[in-house]
JSON list of C-alpha atoms in Angstrom, two decimals:
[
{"chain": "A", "resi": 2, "resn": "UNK", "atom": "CA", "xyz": [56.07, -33.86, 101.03]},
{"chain": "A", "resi": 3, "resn": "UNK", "atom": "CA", "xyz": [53.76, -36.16, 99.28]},
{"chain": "A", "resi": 4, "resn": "UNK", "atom": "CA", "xyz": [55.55, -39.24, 100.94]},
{"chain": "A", "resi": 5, "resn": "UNK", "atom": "CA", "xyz": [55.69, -37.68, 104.12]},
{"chain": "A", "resi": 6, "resn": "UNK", "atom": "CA", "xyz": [53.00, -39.68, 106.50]},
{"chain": "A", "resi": 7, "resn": "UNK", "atom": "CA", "xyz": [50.41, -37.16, 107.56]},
{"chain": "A", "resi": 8, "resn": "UNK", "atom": "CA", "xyz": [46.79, -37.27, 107.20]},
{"chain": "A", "resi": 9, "resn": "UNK", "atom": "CA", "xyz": [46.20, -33.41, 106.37]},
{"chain": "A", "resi": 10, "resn": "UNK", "atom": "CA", "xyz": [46.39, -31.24, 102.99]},
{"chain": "A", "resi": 11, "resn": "UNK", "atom": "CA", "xyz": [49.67, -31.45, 101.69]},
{"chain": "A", "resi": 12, "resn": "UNK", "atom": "CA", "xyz": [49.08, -28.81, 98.98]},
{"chain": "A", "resi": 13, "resn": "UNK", "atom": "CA", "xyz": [52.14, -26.18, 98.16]},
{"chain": "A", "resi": 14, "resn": "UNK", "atom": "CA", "xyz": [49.90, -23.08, 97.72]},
{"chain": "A", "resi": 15, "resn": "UNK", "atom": "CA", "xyz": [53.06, -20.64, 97.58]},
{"chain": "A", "resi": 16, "resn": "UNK", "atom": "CA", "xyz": [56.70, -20.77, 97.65]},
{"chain": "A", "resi": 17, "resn": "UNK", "atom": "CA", "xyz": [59.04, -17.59, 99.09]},
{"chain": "A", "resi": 18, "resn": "UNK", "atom": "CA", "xyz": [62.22, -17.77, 98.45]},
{"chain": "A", "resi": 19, "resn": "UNK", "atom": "CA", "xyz": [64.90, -15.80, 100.49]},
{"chain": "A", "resi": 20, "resn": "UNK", "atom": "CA", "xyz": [68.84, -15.90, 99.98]},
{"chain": "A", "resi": 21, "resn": "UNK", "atom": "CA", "xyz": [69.57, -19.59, 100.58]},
{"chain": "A", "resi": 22, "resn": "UNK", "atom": "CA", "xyz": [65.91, -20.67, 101.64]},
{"chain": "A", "resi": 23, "resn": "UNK", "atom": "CA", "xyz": [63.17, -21.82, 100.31]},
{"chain": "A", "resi": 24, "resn": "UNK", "atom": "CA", "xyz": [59.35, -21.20, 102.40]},
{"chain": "A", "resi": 25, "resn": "UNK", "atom": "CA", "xyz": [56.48, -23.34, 101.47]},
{"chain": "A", "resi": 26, "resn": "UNK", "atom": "CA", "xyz": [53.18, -22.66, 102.78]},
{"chain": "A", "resi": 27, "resn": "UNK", "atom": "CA", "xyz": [51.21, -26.05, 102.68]},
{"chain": "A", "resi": 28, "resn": "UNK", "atom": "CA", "xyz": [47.29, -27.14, 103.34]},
{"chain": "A", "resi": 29, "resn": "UNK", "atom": "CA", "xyz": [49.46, -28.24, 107.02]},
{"chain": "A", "resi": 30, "resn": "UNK", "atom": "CA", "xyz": [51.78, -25.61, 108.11]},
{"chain": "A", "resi": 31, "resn": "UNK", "atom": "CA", "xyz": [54.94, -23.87, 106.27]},
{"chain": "A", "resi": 32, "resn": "UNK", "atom": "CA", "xyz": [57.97, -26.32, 105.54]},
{"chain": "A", "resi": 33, "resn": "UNK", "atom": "CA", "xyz": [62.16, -24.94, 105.05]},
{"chain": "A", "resi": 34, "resn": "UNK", "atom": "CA", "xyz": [63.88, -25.91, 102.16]},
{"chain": "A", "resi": 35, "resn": "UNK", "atom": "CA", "xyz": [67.98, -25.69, 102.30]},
{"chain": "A", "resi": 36, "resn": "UNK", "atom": "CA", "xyz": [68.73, -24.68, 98.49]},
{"chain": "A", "resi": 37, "resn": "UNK", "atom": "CA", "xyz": [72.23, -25.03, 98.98]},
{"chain": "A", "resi": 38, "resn": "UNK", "atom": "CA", "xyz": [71.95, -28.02, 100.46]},
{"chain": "A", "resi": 39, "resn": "UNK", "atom": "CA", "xyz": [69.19, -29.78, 98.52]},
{"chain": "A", "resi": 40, "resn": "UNK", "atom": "CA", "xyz": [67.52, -30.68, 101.77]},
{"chain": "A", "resi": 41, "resn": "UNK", "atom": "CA", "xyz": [64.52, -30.07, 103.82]},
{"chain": "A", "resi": 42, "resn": "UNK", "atom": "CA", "xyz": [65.81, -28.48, 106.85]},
{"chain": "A", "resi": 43, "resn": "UNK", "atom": "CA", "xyz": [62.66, -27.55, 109.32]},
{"chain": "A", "resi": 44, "resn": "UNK", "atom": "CA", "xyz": [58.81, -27.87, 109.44]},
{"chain": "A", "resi": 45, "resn": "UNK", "atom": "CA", "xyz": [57.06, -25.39, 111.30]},
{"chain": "A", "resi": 46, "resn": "UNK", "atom": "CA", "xyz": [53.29, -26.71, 112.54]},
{"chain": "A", "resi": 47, "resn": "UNK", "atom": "CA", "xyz": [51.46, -23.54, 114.35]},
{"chain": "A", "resi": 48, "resn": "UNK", "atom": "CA", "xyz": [48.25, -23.95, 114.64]},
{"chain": "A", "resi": 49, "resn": "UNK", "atom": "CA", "xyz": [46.36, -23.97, 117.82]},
{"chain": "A", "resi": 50, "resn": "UNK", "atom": "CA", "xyz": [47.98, -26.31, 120.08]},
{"chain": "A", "resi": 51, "resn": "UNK", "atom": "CA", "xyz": [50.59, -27.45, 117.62]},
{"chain": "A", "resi": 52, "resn": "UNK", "atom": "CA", "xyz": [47.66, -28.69, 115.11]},
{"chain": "A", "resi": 53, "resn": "UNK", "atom": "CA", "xyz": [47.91, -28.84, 111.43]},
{"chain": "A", "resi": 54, "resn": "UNK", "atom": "CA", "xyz": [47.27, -25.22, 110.05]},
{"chain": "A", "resi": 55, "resn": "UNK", "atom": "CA", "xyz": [46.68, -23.93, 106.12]},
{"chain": "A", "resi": 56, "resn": "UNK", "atom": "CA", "xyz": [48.93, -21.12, 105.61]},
{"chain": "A", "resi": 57, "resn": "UNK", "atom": "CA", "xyz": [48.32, -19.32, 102.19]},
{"chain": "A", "resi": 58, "resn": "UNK", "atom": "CA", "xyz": [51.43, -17.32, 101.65]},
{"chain": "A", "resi": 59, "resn": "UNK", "atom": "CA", "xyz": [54.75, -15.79, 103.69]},
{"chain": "A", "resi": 60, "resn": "UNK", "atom": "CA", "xyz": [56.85, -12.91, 103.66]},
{"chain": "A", "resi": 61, "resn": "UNK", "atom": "CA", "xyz": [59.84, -12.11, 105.90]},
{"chain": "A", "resi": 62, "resn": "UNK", "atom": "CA", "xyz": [59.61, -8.56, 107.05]},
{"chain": "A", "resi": 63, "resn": "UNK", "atom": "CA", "xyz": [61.87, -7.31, 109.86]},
{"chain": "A", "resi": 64, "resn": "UNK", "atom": "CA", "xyz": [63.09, -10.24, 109.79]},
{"chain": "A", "resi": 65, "resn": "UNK", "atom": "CA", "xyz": [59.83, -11.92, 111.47]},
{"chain": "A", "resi": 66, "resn": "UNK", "atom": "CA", "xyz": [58.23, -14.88, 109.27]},
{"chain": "A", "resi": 67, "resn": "UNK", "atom": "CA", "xyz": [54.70, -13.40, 108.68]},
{"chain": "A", "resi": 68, "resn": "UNK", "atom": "CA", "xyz": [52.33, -16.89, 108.16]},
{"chain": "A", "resi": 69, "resn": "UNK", "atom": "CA", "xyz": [48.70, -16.14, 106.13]},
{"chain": "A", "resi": 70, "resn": "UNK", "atom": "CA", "xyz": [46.27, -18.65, 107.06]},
{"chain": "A", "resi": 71, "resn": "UNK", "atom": "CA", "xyz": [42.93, -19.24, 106.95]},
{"chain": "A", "resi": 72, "resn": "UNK", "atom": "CA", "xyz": [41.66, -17.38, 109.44]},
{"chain": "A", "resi": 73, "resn": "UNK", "atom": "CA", "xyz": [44.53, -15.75, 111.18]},
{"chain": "A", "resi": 74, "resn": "UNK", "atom": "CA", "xyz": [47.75, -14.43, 110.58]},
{"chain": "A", "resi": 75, "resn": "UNK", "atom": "CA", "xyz": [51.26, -15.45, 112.75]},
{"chain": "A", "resi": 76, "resn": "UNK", "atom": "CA", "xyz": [54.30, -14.26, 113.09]},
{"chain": "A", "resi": 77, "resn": "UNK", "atom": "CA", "xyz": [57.25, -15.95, 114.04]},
{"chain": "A", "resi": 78, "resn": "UNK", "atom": "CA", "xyz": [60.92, -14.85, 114.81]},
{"chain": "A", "resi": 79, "resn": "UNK", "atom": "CA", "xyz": [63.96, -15.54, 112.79]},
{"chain": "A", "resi": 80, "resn": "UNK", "atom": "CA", "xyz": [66.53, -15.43, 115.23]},
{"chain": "A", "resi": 81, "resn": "UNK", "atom": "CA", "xyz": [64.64, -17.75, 117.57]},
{"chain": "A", "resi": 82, "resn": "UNK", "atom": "CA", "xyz": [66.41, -21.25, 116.45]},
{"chain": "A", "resi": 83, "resn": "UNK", "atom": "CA", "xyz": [62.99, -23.19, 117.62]},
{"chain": "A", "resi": 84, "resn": "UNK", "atom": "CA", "xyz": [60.56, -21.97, 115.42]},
{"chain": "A", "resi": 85, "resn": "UNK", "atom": "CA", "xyz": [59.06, -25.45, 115.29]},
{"chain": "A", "resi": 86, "resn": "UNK", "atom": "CA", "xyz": [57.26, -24.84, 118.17]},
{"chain": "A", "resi": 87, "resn": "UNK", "atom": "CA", "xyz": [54.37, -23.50, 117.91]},
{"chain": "A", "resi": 88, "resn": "UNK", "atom": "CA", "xyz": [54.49, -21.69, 121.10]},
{"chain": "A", "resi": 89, "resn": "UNK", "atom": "CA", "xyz": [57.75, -19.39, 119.63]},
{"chain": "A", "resi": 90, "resn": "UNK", "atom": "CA", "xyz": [54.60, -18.03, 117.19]},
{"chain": "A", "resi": 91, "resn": "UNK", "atom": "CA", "xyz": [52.01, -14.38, 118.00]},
{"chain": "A", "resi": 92, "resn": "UNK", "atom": "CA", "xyz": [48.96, -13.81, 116.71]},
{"chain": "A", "resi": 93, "resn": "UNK", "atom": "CA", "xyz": [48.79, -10.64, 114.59]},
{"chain": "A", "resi": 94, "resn": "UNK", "atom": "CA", "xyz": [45.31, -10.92, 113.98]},
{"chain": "A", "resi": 95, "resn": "UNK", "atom": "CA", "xyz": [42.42, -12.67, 116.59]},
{"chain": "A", "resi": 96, "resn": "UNK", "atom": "CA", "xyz": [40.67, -15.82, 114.35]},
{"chain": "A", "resi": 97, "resn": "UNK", "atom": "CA", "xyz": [37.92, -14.65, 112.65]},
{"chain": "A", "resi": 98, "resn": "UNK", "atom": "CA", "xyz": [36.07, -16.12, 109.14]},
{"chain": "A", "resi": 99, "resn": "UNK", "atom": "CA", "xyz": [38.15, -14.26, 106.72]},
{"chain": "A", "resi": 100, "resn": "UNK", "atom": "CA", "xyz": [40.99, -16.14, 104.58]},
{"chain": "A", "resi": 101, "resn": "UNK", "atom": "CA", "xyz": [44.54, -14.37, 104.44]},
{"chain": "A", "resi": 102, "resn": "UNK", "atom": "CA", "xyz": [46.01, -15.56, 100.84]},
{"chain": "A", "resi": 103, "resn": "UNK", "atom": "CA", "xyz": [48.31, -13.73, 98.57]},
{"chain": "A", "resi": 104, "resn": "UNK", "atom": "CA", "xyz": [50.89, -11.60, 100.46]},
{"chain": "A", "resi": 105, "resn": "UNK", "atom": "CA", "xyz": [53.90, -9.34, 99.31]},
{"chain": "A", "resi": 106, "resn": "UNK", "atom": "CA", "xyz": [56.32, -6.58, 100.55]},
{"chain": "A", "resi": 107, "resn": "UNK", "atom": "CA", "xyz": [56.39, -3.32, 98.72]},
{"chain": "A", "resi": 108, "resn": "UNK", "atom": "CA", "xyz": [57.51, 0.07, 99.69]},
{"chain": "A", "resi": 109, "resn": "UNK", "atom": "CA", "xyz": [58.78, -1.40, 102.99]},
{"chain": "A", "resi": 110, "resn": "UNK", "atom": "CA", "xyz": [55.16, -2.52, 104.07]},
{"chain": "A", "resi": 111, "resn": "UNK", "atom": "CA", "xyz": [53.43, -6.04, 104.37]},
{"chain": "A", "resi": 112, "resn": "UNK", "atom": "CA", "xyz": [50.58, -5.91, 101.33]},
{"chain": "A", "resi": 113, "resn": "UNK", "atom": "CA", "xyz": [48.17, -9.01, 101.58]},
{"chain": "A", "resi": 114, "resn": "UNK", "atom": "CA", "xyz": [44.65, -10.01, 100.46]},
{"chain": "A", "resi": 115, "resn": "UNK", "atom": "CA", "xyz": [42.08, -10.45, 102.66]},
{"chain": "A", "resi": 116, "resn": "UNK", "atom": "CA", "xyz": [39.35, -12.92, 101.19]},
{"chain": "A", "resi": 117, "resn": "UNK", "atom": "CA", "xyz": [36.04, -12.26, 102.26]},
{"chain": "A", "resi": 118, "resn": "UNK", "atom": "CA", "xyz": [32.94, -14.91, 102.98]},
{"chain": "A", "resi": 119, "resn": "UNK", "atom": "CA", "xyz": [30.74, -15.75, 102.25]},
{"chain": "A", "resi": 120, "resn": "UNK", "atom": "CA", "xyz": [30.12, -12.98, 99.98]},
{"chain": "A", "resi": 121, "resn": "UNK", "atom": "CA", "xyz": [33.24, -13.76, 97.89]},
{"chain": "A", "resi": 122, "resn": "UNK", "atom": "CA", "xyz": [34.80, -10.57, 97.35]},
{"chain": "A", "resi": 123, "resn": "UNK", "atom": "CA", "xyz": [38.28, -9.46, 97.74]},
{"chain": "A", "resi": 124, "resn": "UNK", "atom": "CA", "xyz": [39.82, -6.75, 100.19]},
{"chain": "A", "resi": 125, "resn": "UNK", "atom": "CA", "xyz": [43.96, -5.23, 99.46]},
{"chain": "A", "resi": 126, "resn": "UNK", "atom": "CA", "xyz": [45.31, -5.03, 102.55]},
{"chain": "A", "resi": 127, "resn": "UNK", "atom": "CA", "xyz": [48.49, -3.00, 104.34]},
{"chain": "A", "resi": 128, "resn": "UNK", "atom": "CA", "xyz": [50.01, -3.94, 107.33]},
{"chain": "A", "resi": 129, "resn": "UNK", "atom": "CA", "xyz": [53.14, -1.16, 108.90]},
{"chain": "A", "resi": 130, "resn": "UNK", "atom": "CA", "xyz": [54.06, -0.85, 112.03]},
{"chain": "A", "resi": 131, "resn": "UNK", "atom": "CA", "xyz": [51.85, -3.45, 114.01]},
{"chain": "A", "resi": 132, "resn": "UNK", "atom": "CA", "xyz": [48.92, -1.62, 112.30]},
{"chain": "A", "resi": 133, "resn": "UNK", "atom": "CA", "xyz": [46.55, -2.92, 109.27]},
{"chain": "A", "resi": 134, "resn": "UNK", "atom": "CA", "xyz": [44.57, -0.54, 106.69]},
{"chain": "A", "resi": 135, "resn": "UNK", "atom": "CA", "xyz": [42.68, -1.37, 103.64]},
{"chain": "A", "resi": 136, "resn": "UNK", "atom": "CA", "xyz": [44.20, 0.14, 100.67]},
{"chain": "A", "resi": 137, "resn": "UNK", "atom": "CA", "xyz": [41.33, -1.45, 98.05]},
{"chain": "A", "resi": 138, "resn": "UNK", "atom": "CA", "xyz": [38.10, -2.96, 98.66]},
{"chain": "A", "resi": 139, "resn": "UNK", "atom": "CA", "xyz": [35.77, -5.09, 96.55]},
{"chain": "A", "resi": 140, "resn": "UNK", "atom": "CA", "xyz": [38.57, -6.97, 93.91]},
{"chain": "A", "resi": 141, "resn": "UNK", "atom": "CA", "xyz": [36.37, -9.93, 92.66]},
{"chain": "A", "resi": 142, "resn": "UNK", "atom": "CA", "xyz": [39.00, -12.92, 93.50]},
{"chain": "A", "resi": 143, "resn": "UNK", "atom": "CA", "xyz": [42.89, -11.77, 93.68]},
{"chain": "A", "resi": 144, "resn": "UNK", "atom": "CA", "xyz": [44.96, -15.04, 92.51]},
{"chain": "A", "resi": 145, "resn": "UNK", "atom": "CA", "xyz": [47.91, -13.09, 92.97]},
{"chain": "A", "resi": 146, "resn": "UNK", "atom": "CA", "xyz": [50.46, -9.87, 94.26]},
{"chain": "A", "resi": 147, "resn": "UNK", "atom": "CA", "xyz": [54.08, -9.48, 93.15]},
{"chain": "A", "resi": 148, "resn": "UNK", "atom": "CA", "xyz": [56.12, -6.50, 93.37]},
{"chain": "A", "resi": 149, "resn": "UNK", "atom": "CA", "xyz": [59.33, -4.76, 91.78]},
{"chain": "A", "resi": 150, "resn": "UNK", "atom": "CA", "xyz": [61.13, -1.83, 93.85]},
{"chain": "A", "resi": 151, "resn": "UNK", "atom": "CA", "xyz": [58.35, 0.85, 92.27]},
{"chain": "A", "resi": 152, "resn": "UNK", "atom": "CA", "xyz": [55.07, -1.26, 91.26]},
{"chain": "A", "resi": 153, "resn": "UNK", "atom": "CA", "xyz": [53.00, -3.45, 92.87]},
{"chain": "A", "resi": 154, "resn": "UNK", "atom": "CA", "xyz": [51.00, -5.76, 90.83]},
{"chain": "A", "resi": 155, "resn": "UNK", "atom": "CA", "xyz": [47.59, -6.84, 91.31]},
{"chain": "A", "resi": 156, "resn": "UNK", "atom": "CA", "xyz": [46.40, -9.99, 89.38]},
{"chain": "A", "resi": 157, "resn": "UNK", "atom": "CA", "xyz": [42.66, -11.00, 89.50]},
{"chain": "A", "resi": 158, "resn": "UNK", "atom": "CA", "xyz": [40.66, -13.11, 87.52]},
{"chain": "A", "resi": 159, "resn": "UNK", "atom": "CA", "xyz": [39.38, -10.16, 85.29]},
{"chain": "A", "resi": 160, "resn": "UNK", "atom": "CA", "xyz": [42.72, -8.55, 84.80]},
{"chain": "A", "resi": 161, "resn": "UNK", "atom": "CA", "xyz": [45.95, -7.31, 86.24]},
{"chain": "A", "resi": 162, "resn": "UNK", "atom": "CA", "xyz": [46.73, -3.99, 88.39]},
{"chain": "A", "resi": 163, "resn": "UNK", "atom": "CA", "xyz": [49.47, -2.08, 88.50]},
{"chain": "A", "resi": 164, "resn": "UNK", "atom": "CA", "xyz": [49.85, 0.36, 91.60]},
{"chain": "A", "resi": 165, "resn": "UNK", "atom": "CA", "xyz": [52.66, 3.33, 92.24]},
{"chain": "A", "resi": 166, "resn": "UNK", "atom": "CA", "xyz": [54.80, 3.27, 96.00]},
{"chain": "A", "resi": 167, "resn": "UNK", "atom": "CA", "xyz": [51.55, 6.08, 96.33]},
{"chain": "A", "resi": 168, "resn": "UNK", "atom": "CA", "xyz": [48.82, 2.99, 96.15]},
{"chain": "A", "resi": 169, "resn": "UNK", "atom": "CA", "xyz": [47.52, 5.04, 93.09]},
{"chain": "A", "resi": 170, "resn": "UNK", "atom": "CA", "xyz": [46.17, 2.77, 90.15]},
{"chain": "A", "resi": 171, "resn": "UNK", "atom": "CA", "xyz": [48.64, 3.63, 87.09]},
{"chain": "A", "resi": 172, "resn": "UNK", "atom": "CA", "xyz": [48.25, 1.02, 84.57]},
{"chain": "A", "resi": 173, "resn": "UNK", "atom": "CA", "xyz": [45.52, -1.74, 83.88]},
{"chain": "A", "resi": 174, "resn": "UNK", "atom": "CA", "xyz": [45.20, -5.07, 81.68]},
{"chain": "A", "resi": 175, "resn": "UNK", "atom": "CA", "xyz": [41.91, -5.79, 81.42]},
{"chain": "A", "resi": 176, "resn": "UNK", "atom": "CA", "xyz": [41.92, -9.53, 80.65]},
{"chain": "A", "resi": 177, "resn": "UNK", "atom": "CA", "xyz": [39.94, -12.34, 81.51]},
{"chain": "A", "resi": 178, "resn": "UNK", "atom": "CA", "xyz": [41.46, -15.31, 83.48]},
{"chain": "A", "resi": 179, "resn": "UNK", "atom": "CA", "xyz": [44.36, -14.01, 85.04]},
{"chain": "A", "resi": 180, "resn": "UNK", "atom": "CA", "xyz": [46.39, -16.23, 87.43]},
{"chain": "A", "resi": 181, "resn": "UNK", "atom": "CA", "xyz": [49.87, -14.36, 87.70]},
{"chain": "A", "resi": 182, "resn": "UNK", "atom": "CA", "xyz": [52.22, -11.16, 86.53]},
{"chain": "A", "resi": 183, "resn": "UNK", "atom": "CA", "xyz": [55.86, -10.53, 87.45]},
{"chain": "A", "resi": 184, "resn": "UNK", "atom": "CA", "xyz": [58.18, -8.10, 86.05]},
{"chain": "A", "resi": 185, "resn": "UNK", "atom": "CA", "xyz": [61.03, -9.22, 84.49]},
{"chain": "A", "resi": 186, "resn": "UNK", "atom": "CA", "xyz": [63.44, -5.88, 83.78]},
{"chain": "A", "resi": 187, "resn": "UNK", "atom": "CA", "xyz": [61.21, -3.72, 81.61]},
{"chain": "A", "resi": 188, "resn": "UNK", "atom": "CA", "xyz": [59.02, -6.84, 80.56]},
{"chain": "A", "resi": 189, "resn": "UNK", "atom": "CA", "xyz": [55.44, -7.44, 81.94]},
{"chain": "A", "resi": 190, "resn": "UNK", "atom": "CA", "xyz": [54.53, -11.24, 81.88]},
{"chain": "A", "resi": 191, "resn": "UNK", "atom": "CA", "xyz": [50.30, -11.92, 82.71]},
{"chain": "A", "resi": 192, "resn": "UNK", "atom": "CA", "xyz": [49.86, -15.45, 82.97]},
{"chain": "A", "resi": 193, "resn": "UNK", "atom": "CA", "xyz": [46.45, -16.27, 82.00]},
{"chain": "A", "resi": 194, "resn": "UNK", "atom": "CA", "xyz": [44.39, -19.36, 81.29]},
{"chain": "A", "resi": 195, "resn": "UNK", "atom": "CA", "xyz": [45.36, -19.22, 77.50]},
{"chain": "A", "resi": 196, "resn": "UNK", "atom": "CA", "xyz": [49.12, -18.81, 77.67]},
{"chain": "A", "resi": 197, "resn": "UNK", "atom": "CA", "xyz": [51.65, -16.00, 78.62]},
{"chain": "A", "resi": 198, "resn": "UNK", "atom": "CA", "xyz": [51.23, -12.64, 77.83]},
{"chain": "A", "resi": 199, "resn": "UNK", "atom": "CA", "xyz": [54.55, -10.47, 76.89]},
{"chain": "A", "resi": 200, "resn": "UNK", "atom": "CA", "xyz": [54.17, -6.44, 77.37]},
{"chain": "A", "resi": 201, "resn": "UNK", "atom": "CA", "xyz": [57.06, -3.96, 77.34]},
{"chain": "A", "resi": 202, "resn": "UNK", "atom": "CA", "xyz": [56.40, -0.11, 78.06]},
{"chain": "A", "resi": 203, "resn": "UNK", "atom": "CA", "xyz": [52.68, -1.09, 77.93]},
{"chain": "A", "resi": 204, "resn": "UNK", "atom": "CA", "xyz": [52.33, -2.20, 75.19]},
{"chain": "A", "resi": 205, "resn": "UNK", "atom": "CA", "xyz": [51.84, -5.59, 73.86]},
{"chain": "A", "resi": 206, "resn": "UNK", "atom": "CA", "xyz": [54.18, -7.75, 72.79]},
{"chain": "A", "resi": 207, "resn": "UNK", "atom": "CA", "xyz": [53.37, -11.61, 72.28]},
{"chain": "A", "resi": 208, "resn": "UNK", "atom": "CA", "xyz": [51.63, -14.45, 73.42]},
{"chain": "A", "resi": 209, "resn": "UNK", "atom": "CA", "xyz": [53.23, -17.60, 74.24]}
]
């Protein structure tokens, strides 16, 4: 990607993985890597008129490729082989000023942020059956959402929140600087400016 010859952003600002695929979301559209192949396989460039597009985050999700841009969100099917046109893409949102970033599924629904200017504040976001509702308003900057089969996790930069499949707040880390927090079996891991943070059963374990 850095090589390739395009005058736009070439930033990787997430990476979904999927069975045998890899999806990165770049600063110019999302590009399909072939892990059992080693290989780049497909680029898909879907912004207006074929243009160069930022796209924040994916998810796959009834087996549609959900794109979170800047100031949209697309949707593209996975059983339509030419993807790389932009014209095989929908809208699920009209453009407006708002910037779609960190995105997860959880419970069977599509949870994203929804970044709000200029008055930099954060909205949680749920998207289920072609209809969106706001779960949480007024997070100051969400870096990040991951989710096991029961939790969904919540990671601003003044701590990390940890929902039920209800939406209903049931645990919280209030630490400053967070960037990222996966589960890993019965082990919470908060990535933070400082160094990785270890909790089991709630409560803490090391720092790394």
């Amino acid at each position: 990607i850095k090589e390739k010859n395009i005058i736009a952003d070439k930033q990787i600002n997430h990476i979904n993985i999927v069975d045998d695929y890899a999806y990165l979301s770049t600063g110019f559209g999302i590009i399909v890597f072939n892990l059992a192949k080693n290989e780049f396989t497909d680029s898909y460039i879907i912004g207006n008129g074929g243009s160069y597009i930022n796209v924040n985050s994916t998810v796959i999700y009834n087996n549609y490729l959900y794109a979170f841009c800047s100031n949209k969100i697309l949707k593209g099917d996975l059983n339509n082989p030419f993807l790389g046109n932009y014209q095989n893409w929908s809208q699920v949102t009209s453009d407006n000023s708002n910037n779609f970033t960190s995105s997860v599924v959880f419970n069977d629904k599509i949870v994203f942020v929804n970044e709000l200017t200029p008055n930099d504040s954060c909205h949680l976001l749920v998207f289920e059956n072609d209809q969106i509702d706001t779960l949480t308003k007024d997070f100051k900057k969400i870096e990040h959402l991951s989710a096991n089969d029961t939790k969904l996790l919540v990671t601003e930069e003044l701590g990390t929140f940890i929902y039920n499949t209800n939406f209903e707040l049931i645990e919280q880390y209030d630490l400053w600087r967070c960037y990222h927090a996966v589960y890993d079996d019965d082990n919470l891991w908060i990535a933070r400016v400082n160094g990785l943070l270890q909790y089991k059963n709630e409560a803490y374990v090391k720092h790394i």
